[in-house]
Short mmCIF file of C-alpha atoms in Angstrom, two decimals:
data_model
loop_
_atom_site.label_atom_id
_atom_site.label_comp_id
_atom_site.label_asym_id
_atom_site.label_seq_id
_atom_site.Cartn_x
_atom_site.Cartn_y
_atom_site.Cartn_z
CA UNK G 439 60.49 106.15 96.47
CA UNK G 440 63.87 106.97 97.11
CA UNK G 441 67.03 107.38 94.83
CA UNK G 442 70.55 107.34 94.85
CA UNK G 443 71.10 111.38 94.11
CA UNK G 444 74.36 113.02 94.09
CA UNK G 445 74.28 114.00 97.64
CA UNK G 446 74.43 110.72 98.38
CA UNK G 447 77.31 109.43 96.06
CA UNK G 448 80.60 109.07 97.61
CA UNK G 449 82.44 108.10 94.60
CA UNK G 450 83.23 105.07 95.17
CA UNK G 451 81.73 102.29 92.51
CA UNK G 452 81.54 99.48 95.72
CA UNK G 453 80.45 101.74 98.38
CA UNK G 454 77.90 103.55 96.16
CA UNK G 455 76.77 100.40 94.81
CA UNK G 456 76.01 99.33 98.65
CA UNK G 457 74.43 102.12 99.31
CA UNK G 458 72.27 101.46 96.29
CA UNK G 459 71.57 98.36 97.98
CA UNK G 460 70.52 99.95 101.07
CA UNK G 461 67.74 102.60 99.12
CA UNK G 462 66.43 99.45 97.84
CA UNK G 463 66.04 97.36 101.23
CA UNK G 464 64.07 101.38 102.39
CA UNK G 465 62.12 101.45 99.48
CA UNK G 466 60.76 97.90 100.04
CA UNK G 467 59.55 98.87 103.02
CA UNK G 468 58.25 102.03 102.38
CA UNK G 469 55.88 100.14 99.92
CA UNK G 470 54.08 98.75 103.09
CA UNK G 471 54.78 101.41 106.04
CA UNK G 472 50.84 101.95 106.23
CA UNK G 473 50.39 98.57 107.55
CA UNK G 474 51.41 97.02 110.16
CA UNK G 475 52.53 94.30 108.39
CA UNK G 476 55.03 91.48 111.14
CA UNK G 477 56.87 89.70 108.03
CA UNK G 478 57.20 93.23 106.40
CA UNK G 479 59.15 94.35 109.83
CA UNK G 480 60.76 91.16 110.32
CA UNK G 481 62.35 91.15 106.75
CA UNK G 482 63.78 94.56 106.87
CA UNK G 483 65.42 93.92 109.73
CA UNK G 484 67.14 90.85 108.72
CA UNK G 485 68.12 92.75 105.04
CA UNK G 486 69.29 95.49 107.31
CA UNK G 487 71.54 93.00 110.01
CA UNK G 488 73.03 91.38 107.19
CA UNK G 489 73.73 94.56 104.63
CA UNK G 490 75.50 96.18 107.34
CA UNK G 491 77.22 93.70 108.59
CA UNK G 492 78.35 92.87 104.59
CA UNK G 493 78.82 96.79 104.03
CA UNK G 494 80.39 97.97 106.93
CA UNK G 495 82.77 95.12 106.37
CA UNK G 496 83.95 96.11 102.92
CA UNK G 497 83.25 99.81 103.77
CA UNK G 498 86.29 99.75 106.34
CA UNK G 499 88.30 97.51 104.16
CA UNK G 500 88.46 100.39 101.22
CA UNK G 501 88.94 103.04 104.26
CA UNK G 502 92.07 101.10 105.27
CA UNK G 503 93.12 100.85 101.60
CA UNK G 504 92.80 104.88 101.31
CA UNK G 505 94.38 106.00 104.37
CA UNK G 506 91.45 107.57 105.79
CA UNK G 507 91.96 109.31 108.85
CA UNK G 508 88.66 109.03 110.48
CA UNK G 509 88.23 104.76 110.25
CA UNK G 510 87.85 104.42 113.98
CA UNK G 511 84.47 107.00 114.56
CA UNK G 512 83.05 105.52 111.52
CA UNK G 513 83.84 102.13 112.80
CA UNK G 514 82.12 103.21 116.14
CA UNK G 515 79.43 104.61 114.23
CA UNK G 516 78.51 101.54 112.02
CA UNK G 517 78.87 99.27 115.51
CA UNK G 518 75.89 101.36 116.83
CA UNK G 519 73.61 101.34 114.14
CA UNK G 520 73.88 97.46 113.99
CA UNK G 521 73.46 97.58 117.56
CA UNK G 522 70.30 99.71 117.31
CA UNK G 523 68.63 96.65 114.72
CA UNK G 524 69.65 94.20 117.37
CA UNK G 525 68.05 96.04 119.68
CA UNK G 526 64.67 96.85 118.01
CA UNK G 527 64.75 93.16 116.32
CA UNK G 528 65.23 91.72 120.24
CA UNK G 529 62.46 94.08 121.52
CA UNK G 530 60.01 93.54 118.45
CA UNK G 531 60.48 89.38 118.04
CA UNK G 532 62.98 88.04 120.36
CA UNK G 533 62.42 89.24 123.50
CA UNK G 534 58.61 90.15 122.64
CA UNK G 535 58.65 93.15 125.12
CA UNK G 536 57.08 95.42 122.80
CA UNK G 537 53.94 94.80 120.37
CA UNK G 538 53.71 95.40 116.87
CA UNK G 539 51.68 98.28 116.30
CA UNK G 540 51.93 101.39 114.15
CA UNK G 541 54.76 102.31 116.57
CA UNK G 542 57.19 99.27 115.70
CA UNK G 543 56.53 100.80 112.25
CA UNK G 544 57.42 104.15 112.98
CA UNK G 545 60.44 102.51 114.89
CA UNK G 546 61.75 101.21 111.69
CA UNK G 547 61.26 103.96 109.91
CA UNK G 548 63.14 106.48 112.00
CA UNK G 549 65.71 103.71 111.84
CA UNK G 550 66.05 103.74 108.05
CA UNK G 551 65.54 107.55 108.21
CA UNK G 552 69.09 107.57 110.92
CA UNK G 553 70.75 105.15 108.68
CA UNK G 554 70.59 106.80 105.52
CA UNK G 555 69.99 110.64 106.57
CA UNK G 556 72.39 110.43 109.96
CA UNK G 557 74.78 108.04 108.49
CA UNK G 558 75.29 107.90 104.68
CA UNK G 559 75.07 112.31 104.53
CA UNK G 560 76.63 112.97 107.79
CA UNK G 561 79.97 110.38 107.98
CA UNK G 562 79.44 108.89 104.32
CA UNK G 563 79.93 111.76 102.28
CA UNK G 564 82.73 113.06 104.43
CA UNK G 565 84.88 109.64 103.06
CA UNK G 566 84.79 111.61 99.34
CA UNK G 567 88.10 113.32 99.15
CA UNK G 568 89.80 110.40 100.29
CA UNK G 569 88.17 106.84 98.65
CA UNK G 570 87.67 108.50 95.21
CA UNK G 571 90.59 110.59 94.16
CA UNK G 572 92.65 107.31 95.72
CA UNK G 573 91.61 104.87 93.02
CA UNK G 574 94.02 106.88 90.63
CA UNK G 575 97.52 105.19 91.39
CA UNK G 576 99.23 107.97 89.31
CA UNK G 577 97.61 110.96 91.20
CA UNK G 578 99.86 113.62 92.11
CA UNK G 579 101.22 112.96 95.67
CA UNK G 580 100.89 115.92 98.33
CA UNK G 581 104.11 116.36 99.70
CA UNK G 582 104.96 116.83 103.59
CA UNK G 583 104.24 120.75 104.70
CA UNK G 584 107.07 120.86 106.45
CA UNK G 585 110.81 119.70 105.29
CA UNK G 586 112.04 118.96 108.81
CA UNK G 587 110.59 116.17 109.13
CA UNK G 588 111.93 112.48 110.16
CA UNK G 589 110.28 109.34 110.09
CA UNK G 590 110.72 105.93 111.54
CA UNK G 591 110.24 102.40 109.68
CA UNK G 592 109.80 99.15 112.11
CA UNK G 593 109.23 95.91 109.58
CA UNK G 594 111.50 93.13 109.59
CA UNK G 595 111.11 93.18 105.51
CA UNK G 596 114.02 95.13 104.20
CA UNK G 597 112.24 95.20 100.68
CA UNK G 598 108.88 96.66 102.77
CA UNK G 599 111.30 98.88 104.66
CA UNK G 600 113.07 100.32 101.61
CA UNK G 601 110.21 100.99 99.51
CA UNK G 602 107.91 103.07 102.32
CA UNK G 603 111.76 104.53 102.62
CA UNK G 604 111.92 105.78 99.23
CA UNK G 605 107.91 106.91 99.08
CA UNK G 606 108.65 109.36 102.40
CA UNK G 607 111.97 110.78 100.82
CA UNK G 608 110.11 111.31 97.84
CA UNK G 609 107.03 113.28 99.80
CA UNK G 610 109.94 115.61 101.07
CA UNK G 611 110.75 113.62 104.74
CA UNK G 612 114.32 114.99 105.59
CA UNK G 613 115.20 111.65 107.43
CA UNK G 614 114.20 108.18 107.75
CA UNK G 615 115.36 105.88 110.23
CA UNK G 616 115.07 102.19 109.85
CA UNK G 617 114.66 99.02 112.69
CA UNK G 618 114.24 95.75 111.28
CA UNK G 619 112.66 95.08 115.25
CA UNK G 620 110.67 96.30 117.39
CA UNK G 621 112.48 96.60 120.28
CA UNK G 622 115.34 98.35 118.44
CA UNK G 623 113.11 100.52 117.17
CA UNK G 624 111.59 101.65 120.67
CA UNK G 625 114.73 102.60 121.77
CA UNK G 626 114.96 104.89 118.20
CA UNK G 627 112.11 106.53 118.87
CA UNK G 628 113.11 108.13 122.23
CA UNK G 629 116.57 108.60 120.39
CA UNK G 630 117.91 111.66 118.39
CA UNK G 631 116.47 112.70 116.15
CA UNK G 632 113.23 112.35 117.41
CA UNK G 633 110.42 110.61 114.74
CA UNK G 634 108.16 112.85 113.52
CA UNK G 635 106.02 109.57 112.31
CA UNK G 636 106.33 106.28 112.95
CA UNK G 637 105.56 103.21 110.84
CA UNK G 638 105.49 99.33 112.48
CA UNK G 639 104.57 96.16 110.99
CA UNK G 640 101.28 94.90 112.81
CA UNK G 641 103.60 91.50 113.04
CA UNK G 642 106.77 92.82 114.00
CA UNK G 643 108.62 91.42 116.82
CA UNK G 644 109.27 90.87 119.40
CA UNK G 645 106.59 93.35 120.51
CA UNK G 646 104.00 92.95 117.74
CA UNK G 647 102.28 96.34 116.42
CA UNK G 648 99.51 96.65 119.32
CA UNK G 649 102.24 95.95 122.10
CA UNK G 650 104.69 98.59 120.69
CA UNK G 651 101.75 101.05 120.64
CA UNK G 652 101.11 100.00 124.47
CA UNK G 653 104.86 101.01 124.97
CA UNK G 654 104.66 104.16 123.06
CA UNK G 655 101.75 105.54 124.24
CA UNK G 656 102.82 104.77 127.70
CA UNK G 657 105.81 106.68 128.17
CA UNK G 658 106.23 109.36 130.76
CA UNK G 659 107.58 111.83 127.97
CA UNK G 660 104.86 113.36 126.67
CA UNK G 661 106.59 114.39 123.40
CA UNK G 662 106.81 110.62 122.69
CA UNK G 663 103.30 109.73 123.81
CA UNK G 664 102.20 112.07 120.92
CA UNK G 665 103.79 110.83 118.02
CA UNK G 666 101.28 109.75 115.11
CA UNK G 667 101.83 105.65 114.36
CA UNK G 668 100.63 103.97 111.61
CA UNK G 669 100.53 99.93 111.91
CA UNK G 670 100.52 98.21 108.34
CA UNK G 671 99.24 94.93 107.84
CA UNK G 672 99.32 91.64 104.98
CA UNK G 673 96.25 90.11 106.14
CA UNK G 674 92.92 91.93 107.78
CA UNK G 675 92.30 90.11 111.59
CA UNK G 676 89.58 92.60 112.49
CA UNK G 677 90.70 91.63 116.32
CA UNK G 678 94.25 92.81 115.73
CA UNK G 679 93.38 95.76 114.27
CA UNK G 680 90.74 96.48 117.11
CA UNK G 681 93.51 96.02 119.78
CA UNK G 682 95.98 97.65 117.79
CA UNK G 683 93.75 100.96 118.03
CA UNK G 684 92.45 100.38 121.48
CA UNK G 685 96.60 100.61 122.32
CA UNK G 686 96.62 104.03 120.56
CA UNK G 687 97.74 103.07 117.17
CA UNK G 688 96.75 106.10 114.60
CA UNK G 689 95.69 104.33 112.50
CA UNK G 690 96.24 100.07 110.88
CA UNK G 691 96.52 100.50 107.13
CA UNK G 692 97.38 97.24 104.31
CA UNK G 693 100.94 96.98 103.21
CA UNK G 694 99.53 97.66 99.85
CA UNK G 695 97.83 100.74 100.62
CA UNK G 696 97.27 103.47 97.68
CA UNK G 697 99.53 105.81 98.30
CA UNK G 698 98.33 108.96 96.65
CA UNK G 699 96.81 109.80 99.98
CA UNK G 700 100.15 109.25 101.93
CA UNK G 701 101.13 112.94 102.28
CA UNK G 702 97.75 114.26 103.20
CA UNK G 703 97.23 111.79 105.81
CA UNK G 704 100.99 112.91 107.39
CA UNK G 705 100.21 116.42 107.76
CA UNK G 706 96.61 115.79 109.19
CA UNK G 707 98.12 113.62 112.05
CA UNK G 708 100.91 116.38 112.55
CA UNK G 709 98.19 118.75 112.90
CA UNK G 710 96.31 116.68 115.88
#
């Protein structure tokens, strides 16, 4: 039977408690994987569809939250293993084009073994630095590496505007230049000085935050093609945030996010 070791621990008391979850929905089927056993099979894969749907959910909802850099690949990643239970579910008692023998066993199996070897050690673990230090609001903040650095703020909020203001002055940004639109702060960014950065409200207007990526990422300067942006959000529409990226958006982040993280994540996009 398997356990929740340290190797396995990201840190995080909901993601680890998932992941608890997950050893659990194994182990229950690792009680019967010498038997080909259909309502065995047929429950694990329904405990697997609906954990991961469930746990990715919440999983990418804390990565948001702590500014992790790498959202999108896991997001990929957790799209394909529920793809690969669809798949095997379809083959095994949809579609029926496959019997259940001691090989739809072994199927499952090497499924749990990806899911919990491939996934939770391989992408998992690599969340640790950046979901567990981050529930500490009064963590010291890593400051910008370099103190040439100017930023740009797009929100229509002046509050919203003022404090990110404030937090980037305080990481060490030498400027920060403010648009309460979008289309005002387009023209900014090709402006002087140049944005190191940019933040943009996911609902600005009148280009909301996916368009305004569109229009960034489509310029014929390649300096301003390659500036890091970072949509924020009140709300999560998992469909905004998907477009959003798929326009070349860094990264879609709360308006509440922790911000311990903040100058970390800054210098890793620089870096890119």
């Amino acid at each position: 039977m398997l356990e929740l070791t340290d190797d396995l621990r990201i840190g995080h008391p909901v993601i680890d408690a998932d992941h608890q979850r997950l050893i659990e929905i194994i182990n229950e089927f690792l009680e019967h994987s010498n038997e080909v056993n259909p309502q065995i099979l047929h429950e694990t894969l329904k405990s697997l569809l609906a954990y991961g749907r469930e746990h990715f959910a919440r999983e990418e909802g804390i990565q948001r939250q702590c500014l992790y850099p790498y959202q999108q690949g896991h997001s990929n990643e957790h799209k394909s293993l529920l793809d690969q239970v669809r798949e095997i579910a379809r083959a095994y008692f949809v579609a029926k084009t496959k019997p259940l023998n001691a090989t739809s066993v072994q199927d499952v199996n090497e499924l749990l073994k990806a899911w919990l070897i491939g996934h939770v050690k391989k992408f998992d673990t690599s969340m640790r630095d950046w979901v567990a230090p981050s529930l500490d609001m009064d963590a010291p903040r890593i400051k910008l590496a370099s103190p040439d650095l100017a930023a740009l703020i797009i929100s229509p909020n002046e509050r919203s505007r003022a404090r990110l203001a404030d937090l980037l002055s305080e990481l060490g940004a030498s400027k920060v230049l403010q648009a309460e639109d979008s289309i005002t702060g387009l023209g900014m960014a090709f402006g002087d000085p140049v944005p190191d950065f940019i933040f943009c409200d996911l609902e600005t207007e009148p280009l909301d935050g996916g368009a305004f990526a569109g229009a960034l990422r489509g310029s014929n300067k390649a300096y301003i093609t390659r500036i890091p942006l970072l949509l924020l959000h009140d709300a999560e529409d998992a469909e905004a945030i998907q477009n959003a990226m798929a326009a070349g958006a860094s990264g879609v982040y709360p308006k509440s996010f922790n911000p311990t993280n903040l100058g970390r994540l800054l210098n890793q996009l620089l870096l890119r």
